[in-house]
Structure formats: C-alpha cells, structure tokens
Short mmCIF file of C-alpha atoms in Angstrom, two decimals:
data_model
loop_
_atom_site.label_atom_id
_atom_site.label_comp_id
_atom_site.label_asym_id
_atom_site.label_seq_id
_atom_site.Cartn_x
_atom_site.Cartn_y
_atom_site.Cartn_z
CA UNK A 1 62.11 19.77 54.31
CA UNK A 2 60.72 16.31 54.74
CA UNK A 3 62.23 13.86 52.39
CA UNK A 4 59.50 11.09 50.43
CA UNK A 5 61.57 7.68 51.18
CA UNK A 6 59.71 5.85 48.58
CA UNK A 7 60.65 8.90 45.68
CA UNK A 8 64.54 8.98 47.11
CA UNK A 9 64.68 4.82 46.71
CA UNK A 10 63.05 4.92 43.69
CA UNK A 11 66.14 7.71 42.27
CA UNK A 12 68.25 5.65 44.01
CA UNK A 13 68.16 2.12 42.08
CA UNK A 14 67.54 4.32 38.94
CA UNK A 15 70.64 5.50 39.22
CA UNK A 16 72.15 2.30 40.26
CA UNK A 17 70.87 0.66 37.44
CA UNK A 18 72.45 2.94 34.74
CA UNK A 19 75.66 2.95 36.70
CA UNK A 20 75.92 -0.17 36.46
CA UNK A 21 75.00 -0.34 32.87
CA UNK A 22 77.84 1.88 32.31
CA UNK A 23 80.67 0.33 34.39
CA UNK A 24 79.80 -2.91 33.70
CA UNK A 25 79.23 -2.96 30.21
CA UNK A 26 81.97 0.02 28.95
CA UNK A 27 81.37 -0.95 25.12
CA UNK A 28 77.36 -0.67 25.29
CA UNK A 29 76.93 3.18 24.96
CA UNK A 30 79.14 3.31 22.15
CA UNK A 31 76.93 0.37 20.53
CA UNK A 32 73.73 1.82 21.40
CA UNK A 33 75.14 5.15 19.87
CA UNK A 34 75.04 3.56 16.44
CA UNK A 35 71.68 2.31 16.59
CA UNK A 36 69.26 4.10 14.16
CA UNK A 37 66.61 3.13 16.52
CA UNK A 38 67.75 5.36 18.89
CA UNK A 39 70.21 8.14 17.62
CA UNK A 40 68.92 10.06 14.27
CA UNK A 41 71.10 12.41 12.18
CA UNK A 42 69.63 15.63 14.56
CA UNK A 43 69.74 13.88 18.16
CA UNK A 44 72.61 11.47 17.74
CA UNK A 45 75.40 11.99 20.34
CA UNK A 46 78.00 10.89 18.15
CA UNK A 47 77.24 13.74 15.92
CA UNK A 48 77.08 16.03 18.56
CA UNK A 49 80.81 15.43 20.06
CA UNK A 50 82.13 14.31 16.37
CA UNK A 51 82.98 18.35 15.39
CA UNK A 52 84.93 18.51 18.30
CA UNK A 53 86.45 15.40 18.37
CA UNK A 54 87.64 16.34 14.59
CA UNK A 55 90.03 17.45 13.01
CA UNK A 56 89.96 21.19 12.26
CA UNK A 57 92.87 23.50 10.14
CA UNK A 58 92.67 26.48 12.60
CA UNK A 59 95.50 29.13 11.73
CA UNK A 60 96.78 26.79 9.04
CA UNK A 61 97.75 24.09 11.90
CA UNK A 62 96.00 20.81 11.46
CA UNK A 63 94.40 20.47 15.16
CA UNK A 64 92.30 17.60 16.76
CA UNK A 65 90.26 19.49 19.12
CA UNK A 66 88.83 17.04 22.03
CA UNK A 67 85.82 18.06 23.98
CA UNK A 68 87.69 20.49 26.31
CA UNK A 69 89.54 22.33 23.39
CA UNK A 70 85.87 22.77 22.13
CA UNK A 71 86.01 26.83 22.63
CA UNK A 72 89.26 26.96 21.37
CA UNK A 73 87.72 26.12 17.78
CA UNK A 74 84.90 28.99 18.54
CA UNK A 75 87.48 31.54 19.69
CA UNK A 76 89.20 30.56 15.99
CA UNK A 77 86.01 30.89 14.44
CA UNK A 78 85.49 27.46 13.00
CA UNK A 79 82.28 26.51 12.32
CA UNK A 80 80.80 22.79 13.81
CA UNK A 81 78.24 23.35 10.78
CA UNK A 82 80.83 23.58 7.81
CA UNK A 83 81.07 19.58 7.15
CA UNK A 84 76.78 19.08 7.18
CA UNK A 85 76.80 15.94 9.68
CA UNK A 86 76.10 18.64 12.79
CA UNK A 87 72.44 19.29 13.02
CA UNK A 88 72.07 20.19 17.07
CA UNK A 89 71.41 23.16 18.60
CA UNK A 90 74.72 25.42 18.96
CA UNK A 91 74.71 25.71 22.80
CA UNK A 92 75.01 21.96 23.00
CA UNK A 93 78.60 22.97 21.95
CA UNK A 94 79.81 24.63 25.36
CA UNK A 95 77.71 21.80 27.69
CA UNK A 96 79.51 19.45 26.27
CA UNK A 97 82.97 21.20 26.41
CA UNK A 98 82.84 22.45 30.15
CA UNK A 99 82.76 17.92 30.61
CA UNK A 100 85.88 16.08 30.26
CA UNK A 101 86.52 14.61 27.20
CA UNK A 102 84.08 11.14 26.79
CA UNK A 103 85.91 8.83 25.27
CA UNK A 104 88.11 8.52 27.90
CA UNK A 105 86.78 9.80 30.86
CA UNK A 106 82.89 9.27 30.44
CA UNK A 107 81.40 9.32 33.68
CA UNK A 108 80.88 13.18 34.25
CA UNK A 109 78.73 13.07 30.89
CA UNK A 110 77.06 9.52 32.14
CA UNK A 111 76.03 11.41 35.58
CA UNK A 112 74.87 14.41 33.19
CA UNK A 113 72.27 11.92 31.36
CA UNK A 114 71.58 10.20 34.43
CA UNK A 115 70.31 13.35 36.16
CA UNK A 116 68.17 14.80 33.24
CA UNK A 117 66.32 11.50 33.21
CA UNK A 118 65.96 11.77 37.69
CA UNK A 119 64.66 15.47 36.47
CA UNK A 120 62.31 14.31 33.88
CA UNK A 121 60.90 11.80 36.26
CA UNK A 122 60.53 14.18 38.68
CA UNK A 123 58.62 16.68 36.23
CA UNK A 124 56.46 13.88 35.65
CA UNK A 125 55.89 12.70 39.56
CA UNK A 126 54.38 16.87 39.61
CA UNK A 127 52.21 16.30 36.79
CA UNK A 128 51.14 12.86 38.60
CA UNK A 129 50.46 14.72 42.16
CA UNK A 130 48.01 17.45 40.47
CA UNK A 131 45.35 15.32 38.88
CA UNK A 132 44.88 17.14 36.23
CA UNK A 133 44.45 13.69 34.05
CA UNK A 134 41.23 12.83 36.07
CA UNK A 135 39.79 16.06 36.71
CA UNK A 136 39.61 19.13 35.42
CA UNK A 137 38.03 22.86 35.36
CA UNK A 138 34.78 21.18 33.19
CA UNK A 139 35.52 17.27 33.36
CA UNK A 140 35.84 14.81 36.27
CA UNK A 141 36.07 11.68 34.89
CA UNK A 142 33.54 8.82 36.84
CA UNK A 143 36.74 6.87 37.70
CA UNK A 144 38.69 9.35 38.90
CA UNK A 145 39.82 7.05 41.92
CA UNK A 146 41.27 4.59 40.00
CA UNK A 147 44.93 5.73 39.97
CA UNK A 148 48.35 4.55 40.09
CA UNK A 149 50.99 6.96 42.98
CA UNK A 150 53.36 9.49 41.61
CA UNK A 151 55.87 6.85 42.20
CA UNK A 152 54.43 4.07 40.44
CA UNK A 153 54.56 6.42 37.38
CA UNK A 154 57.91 7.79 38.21
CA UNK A 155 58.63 4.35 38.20
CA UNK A 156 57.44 3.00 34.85
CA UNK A 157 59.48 5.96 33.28
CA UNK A 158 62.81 5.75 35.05
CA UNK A 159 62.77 1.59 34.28
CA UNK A 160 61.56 1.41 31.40
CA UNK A 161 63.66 -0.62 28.79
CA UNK A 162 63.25 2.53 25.91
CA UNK A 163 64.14 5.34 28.50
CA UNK A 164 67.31 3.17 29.86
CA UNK A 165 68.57 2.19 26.45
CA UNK A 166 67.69 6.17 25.38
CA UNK A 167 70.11 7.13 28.45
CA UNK A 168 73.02 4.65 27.97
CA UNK A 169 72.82 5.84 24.37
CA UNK A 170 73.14 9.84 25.10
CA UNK A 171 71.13 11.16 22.54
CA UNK A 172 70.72 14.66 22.95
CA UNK A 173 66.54 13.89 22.75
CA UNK A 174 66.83 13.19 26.49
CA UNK A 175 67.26 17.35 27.40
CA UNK A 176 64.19 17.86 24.69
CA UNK A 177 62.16 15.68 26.44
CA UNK A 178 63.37 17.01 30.27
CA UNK A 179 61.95 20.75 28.97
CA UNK A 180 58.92 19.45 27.39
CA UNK A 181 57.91 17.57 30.80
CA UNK A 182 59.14 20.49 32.62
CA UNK A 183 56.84 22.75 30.88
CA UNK A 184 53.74 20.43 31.01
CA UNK A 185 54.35 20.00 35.01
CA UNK A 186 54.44 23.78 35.01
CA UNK A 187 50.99 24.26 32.84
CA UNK A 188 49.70 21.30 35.42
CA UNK A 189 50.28 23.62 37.93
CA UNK A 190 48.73 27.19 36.31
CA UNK A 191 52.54 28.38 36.01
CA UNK A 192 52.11 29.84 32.27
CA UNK A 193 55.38 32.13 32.88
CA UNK A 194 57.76 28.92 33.35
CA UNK A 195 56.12 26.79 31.58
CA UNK A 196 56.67 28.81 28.27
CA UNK A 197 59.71 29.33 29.22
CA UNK A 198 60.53 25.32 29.23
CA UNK A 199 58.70 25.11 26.02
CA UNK A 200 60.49 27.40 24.39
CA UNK A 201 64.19 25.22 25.13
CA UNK A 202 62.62 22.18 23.88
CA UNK A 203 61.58 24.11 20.78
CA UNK A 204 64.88 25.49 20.29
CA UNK A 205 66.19 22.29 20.89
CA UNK A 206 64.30 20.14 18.86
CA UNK A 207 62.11 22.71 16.54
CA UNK A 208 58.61 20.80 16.72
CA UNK A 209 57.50 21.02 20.52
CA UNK A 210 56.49 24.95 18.69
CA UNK A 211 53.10 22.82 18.20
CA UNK A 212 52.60 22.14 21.95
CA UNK A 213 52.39 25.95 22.78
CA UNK A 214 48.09 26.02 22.68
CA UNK A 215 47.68 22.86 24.35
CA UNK A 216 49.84 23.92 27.32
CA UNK A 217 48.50 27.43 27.18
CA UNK A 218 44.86 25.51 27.26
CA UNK A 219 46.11 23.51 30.40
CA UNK A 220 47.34 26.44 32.24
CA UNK A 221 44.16 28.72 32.45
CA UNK A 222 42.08 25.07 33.16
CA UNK A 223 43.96 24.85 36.25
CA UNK A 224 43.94 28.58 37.22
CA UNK A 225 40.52 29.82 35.27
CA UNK A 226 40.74 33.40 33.89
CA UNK A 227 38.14 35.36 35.61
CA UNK A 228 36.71 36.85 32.29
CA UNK A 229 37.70 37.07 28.47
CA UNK A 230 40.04 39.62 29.15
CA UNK A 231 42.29 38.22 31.48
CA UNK A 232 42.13 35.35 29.21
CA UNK A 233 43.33 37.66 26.60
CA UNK A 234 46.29 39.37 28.78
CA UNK A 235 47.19 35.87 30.05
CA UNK A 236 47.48 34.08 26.27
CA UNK A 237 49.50 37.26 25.48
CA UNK A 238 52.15 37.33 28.08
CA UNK A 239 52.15 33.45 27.69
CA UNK A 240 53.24 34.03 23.49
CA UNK A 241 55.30 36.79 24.90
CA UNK A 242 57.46 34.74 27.18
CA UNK A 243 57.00 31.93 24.34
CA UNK A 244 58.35 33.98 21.45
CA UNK A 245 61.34 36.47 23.80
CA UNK A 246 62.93 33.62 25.20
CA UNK A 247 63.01 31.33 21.87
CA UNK A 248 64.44 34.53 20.26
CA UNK A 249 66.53 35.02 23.07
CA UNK A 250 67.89 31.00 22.47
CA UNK A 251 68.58 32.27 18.79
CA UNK A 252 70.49 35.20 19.24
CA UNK A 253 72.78 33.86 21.98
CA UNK A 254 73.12 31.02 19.22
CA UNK A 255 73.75 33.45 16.83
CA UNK A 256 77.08 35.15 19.03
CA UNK A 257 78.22 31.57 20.14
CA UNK A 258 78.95 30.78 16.32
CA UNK A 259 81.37 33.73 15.63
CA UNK A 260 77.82 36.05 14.54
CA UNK A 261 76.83 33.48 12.17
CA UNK A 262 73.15 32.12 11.37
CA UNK A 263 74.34 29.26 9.30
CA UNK A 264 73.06 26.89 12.14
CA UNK A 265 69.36 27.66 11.21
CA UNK A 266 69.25 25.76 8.07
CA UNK A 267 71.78 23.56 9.42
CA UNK A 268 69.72 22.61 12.80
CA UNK A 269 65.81 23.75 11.90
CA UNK A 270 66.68 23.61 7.83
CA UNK A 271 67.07 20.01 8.26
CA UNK A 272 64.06 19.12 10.17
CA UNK A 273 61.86 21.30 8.18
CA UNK A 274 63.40 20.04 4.54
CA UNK A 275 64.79 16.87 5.61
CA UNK A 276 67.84 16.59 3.15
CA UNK A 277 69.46 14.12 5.78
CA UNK A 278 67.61 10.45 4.64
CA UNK A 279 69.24 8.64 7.52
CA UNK A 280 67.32 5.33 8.29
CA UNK A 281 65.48 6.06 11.58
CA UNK A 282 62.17 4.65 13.02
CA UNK A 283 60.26 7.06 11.19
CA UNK A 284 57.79 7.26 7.92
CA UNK A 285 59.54 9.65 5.79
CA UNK A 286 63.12 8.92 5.24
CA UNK A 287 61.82 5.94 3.01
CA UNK A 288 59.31 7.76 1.10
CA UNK A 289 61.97 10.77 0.48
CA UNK A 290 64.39 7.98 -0.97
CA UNK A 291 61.70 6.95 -3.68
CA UNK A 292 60.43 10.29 -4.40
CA UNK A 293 61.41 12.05 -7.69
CA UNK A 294 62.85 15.65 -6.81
CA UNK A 295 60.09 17.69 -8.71
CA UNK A 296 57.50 16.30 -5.90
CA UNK A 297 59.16 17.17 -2.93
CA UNK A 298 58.71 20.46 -1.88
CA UNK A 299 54.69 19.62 -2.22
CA UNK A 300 54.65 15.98 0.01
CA UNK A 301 57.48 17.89 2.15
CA UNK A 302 54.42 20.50 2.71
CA UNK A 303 52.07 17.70 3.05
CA UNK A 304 53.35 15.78 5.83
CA UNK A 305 54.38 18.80 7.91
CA UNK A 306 50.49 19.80 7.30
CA UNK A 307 49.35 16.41 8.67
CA UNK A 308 51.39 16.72 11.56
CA UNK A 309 50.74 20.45 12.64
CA UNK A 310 46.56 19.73 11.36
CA UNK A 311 46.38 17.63 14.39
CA UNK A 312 47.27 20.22 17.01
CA UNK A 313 43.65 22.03 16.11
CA UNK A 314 41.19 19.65 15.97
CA UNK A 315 42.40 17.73 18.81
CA UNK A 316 42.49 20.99 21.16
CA UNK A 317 38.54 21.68 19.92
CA UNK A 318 37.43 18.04 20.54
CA UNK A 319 39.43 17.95 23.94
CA UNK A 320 39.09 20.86 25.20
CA UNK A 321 37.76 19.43 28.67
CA UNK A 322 41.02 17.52 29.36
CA UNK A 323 43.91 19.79 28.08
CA UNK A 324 46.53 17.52 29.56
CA UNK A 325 45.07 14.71 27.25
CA UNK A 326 46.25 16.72 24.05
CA UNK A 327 49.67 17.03 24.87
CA UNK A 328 50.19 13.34 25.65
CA UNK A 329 48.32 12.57 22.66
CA UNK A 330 49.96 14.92 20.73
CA UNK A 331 53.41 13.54 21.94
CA UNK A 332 52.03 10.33 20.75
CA UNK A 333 51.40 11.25 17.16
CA UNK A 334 54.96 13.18 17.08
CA UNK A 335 56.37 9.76 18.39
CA UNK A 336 54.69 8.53 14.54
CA UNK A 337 54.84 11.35 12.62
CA UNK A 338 57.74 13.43 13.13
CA UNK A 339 61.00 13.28 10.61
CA UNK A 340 63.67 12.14 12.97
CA UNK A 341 61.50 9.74 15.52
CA UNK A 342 63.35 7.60 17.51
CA UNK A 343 62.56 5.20 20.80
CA UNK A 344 63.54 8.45 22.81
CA UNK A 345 59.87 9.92 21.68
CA UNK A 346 57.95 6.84 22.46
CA UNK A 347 59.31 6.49 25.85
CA UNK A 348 57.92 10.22 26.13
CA UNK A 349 54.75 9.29 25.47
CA UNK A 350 54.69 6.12 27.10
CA UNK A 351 55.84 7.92 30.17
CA UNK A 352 52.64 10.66 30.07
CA UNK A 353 50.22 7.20 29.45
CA UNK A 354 49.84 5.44 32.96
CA UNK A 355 48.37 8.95 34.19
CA UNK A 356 45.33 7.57 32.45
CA UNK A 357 45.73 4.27 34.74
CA UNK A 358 41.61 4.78 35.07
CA UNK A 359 40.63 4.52 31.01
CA UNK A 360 43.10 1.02 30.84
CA UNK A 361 39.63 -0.98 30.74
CA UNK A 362 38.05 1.01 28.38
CA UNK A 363 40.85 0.29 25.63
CA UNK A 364 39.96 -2.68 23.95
CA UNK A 365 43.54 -3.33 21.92
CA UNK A 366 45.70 -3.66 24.53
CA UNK A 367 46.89 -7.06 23.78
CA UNK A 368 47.23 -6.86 20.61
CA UNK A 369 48.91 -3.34 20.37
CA UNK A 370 51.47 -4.49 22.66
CA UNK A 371 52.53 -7.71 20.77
CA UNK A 372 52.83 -5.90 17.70
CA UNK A 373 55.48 -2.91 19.49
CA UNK A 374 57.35 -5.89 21.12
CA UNK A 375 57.38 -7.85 17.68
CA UNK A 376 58.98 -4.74 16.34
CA UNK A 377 60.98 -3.86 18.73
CA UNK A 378 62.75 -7.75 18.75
CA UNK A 379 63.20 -7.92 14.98
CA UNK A 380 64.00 -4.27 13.98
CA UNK A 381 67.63 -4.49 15.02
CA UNK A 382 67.47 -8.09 13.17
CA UNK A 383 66.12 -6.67 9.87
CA UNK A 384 68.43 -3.93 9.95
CA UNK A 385 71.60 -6.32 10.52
CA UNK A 386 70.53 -8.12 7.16
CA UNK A 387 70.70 -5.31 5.50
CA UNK A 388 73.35 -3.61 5.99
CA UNK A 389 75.55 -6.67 7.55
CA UNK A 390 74.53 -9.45 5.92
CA UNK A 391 73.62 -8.31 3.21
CA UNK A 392 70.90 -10.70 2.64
CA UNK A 393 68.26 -7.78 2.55
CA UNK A 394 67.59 -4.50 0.79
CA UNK A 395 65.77 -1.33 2.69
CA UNK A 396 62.51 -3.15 2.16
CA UNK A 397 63.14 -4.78 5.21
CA UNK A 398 63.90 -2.35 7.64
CA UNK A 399 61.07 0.01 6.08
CA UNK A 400 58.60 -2.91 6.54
CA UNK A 401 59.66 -2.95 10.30
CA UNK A 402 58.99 0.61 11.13
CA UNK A 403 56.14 0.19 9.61
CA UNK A 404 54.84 -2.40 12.06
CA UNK A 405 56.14 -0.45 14.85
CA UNK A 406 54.35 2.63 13.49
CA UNK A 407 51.46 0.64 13.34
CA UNK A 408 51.33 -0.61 16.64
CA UNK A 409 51.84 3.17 18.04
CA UNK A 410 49.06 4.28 16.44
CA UNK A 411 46.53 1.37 17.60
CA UNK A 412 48.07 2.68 21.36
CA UNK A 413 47.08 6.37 20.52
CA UNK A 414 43.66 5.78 18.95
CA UNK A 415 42.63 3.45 21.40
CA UNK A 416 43.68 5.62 24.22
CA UNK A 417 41.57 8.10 22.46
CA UNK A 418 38.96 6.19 22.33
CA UNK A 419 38.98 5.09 25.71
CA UNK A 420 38.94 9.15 26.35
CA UNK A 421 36.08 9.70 24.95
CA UNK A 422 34.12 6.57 26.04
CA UNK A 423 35.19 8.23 29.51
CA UNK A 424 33.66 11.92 28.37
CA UNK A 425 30.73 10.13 27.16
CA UNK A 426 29.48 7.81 29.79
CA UNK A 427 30.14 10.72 32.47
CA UNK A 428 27.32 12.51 30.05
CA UNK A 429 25.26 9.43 29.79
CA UNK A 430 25.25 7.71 33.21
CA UNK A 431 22.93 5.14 31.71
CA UNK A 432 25.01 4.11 29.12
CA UNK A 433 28.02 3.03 31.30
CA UNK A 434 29.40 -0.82 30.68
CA UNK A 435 27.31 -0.64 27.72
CA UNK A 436 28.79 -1.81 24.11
CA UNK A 437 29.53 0.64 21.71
CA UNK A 438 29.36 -0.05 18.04
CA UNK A 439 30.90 2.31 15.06
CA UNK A 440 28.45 3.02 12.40
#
C-alpha cells in the first residue's frame, strides 16, 4: 500500500512537536493539568489517575496503589467513586493501569495521547477526502472548488495551539473527541454500522454526543440514499440498534468492572446531568449554579439541558441538505453550551470548520470574532491568577472572561451559519449572488 508523503510528514513533526513539548519542558503537563481552561471536574486527568494514585484501606492495610496496582484495588473491591472527585467513565480505570505509572515514567501515556490526536486527525483527513461539506445527495454548493487538501486540514488540527495544549494536558476529552470524529468520518462515508458504534463510546464517555445520533444517522443515508421509505426505516432501526446495544453493552461491562456496582452512573452521567460539581471551567453554568437559590434548580437545571438538546431539531429540519453542517455546528454550540466545556471542545469544532474553506468570504465577522477569542484566550489565565493568587479579584472576573470567550464562539457559529445559508440561498437564486443582504 502506497504511502501519502505529505500525510506521513505532516504525523511526523506532529509528533515531534509534542515530544518535544514533553521532554523539554517536564513540568508543563503537570501545569497545564491544573488549568480550568482545559481540565474540568469530568475530563481532568488528574482526577482520573488521583483514585489510583491514593491512598486506599484495602483488608484493613493502609495501601497507596500507583497506576499498575490499579486492579489490585478492583480485585479488593474498592470503589474509585467512594470519595466524589472521580467522575470518568469506569473503563478509563484499566487503560490507564495496563501504562506504567505517570509520574515517573510518563512517556508510554504521552505516546498514548499523542496517537489519539494522529487518529483524530486522520478521522478528520477521511471526512476531508469525501466532500461531503460541498456537496451532497440535494445540495452542491456554487463554490464547491474552493477547498483547502485533506492535509491542510489535518494540519490546522494537529498544530493548533488548543489541540497541543489539550494533548500536553491529557484530559481524557481527547478519546471523546477521537470517537466522535471517528463516527462522523464513518457517516461521511455511508458506514451507519461503525459509525454508531463510535458514537456510542463517545457517549459513554462523555454522556452528551447522545444528541449527535440523528444528525449522523441524517449524514449516512445522504451519502448512501435509501432506495425507498422502507429501507429508510430498516436502516434508522439497525442504526438505533447498534446505537443503543453497544452503549448498553459499555454500561454493563462498566457495571462488572466496579465489583457489580452502578454507583458510577450518578457518579459519571449524575454529574453532568445535575451538575453538583461547580468547578470553575470555561463554561456558562458553573457561575449561574453558584448564585442560584436551591429551590430553583431542578427547573433552570431542566432549562439549560432543554436549550441545548432544542437545538439538535430545528437545526436538522433547516439543514437537512448538508447533514455534515449540523454536526459541526452542533459541536459548536456544545463547545458554548455544555456543563463542563473546556478548550478541548473548541479545538473540536475548530477542527470540523476549515472543511467549509469555500463559505470563509461569505462570513462577515471574521475579524472581529477572532480578536475577541484571542482577547480571551490571553487574559483568562490572567483573570483567573487574580483571583485565586492574588487575590486582588473575586469570581466576577473570571466569569466576565468566559463570558467574552463565549461570546466570541458564538459570533464564529452564527456567522458560519449564516454564511451556510447565504451559500443555500444564492445556489437557489443565481441572480442574487454578490448581492447585499439586509435583516429585516
């Protein structure tokens, strides 16, 4: 099998560059661990290899269990989940034990993150190759030549600051995001089985990729049509089939790893869904959850999981013609919108973006949408040091950071939207093409 020079160079000085990131700066992951920005109370790799880097009374002996003594604490039934700072999935537990321990011998878990982010990459270099973001089964956008290579893509996701800091970090985001670009390469290529499969991790994994099962199942029959309604039917079926066996599947083997125990649903999906865990993070809630009195928070808990899930709907009826737009908008909005954001899910999203390399001049914020993500970006790790360090700040600060940076996500996501639809709608109107368009 040939081998693409330009794809293995490009893996090449990826992996270079985070090598070198590791061995030459030993002390960075274990600072970029820390940062809010990046690790949150259910991704944070700290958290993840804290229960077995503590200490645990097992047979009345006081033991510190290290990473490769990890079983040893499941074969003495102690639960990870019994001190409420674990909120990952349970089979993140033996990964991370069959590697030696990280603290002092870190480079089989570096090379671990290292290749998830050459396989995400790759995922997205497939997704790249099948055009689906120019054309599809009833759209072919009037620009459809104006595209950047597989690599160039590949590119602006492997070196891109967010995905590099996300990977020196080690959150445990970085398999979520693998699975969720696995299963949209998949879809991209009419693959339903796999691709549900794929979904399905990232859903155990993380709990709210659930919401990206239509859009995916909408992408696979555009790129290999059903021949009538009821192959559409038996399709969408065995697509929810795989979907729902093999996250069940996830669960149960979950439920035997943990000594027959579902105490890691509440304490893994419980938290995401009731957020108990007010963490600071890049997100909207954990603020507004501080300030709100207890008897309202079951309803604005309901409420923003409403707003996020009401999007999944209207934005598969409106763009129905480009499936593959959904999802990356979608993983746009869940970049905003979810509880636990973090840079992790804007690199996601800013990775699925330059397949739309053709709508660029159609946006019309560009400019400023970009200052105001770099503004945040510079002074959110400076408004969080006054706070807690220096103590010259209160919460206020931080919150009025995210906020920025929330803001200047959502100018990206609307505009790109925009752009979208300015595409749909000059490919309808011909005549109308270069022509300004004013909201009324």
């Amino acid at each position: 099998m040939a081998i693409d020079r330009r794809k293995a160079v490009l893996f090449g000085a990826a992996v270079a560059v985070r090598l070198l990131l590791f061995t030459a700066f030993p002390s960075l992951p274990v600072l970029l661990t820390g940062r809010v920005e990046i690790s949150t109370p259910v991704t944070s790799f700290k958290r993840c290899i804290d229960p077995i880097l503590a200490f645990a009374e097992v047979d009345g002996v006081l033991t510190r269990a290290t990473v490769q003594e990890g079983l040893f604490l499941y074969t003495h039934n102690v639960s990870p989940y019994d001190g409420g700072v674990f909120h990952q999935a349970p089979l993140f537990l033996p990964l991370f034990a069959l590697l030696p321990n990280p603290m002092t011998h870190p480079f089989a878990t570096n090379m671990l993150y290292i290749a998830i982010d050459l396989l995400s990459a790759s995922s997205l270099m497939q997704i790249a190759e099948t055009g689906a973001s120019v054309s599809s089964r009833l759209f072919v956008s009037a620009r459809k030549d104006v595209r950047w290579t597989s690599v160039a893509i590949g590119a602006a996701f492997l070196f891109n600051p967010f995905t590099i800091a996300t990977c020196i970090a080690r959150p445990t985001s970085v398999f979520t995001n693998c699975a969720i670009l696995t299963a949209v390469a998949k879809a991209a290529t009419g693959d339903i089985v796999p691709s549900m499969l794929a979904l399905a991790l990232s859903s155990y994994l993380s709990l709210y990729p659930v919401l990206l099962t239509l859009p995916l199942i909408l992408l696979s029959h555009d790129q290999r049509p059903p021949a009538n309604l009821k192959t559409i039917a038996q399709t969408t079926t065995t697509a929810l089939s795989t979907f729902v066996s093999a996250l069940t599947g996830l669960i149960c083997l979950s439920y035997f790893l943990t000594g027959r125990s579902w105490e890691f649903i509440s304490s893994t999906y419980g938290v995401q869904l009731l957020l108990p865990d007010l963490t600071p993070n890049v997100g909207l809630w954990w603020y507004f959850f501080i300030e709100m009195f207890d008897s309202f928070r079951e309803f604005f808990l309901g409420v923003f999981w409403l707003h996020l899930a009401g999007y999944v709907g209207g934005l598969s009826v409106k763009l129905r013609n480009q499936p593959l737009f959904i999802t990356t908008c979608l993983l746009g909005i869940f970049a905003i919108f979810k509880p636990y954001p973090s840079i992790s899910d804007t690199s996601l999203y800013l990775a699925l973006l330059p397949l739309y390399r053709h709508v660029f001049p159609l946006m019309r914020y560009t400019f400023f949408a970009t200052s105001v993500i770099l503004y945040a970006t510079l002074l959110g790790p400076a408004f969080y040091y006054l706070w807690i360090y220096a103590g010259s700040g209160n919460a206020n600060f931080f919150y009025a950071i995210t906020l920025v940076w929330s803001l200047g996500l959502t100018v990206v996501v609307a505009d790109s939207l925009f752009a979208i639809l300015r595409d749909e709608w000059e490919v309808e109107r011909p005549e109308m093409k270069g022509k300004e368009v004013r909201q009324i």
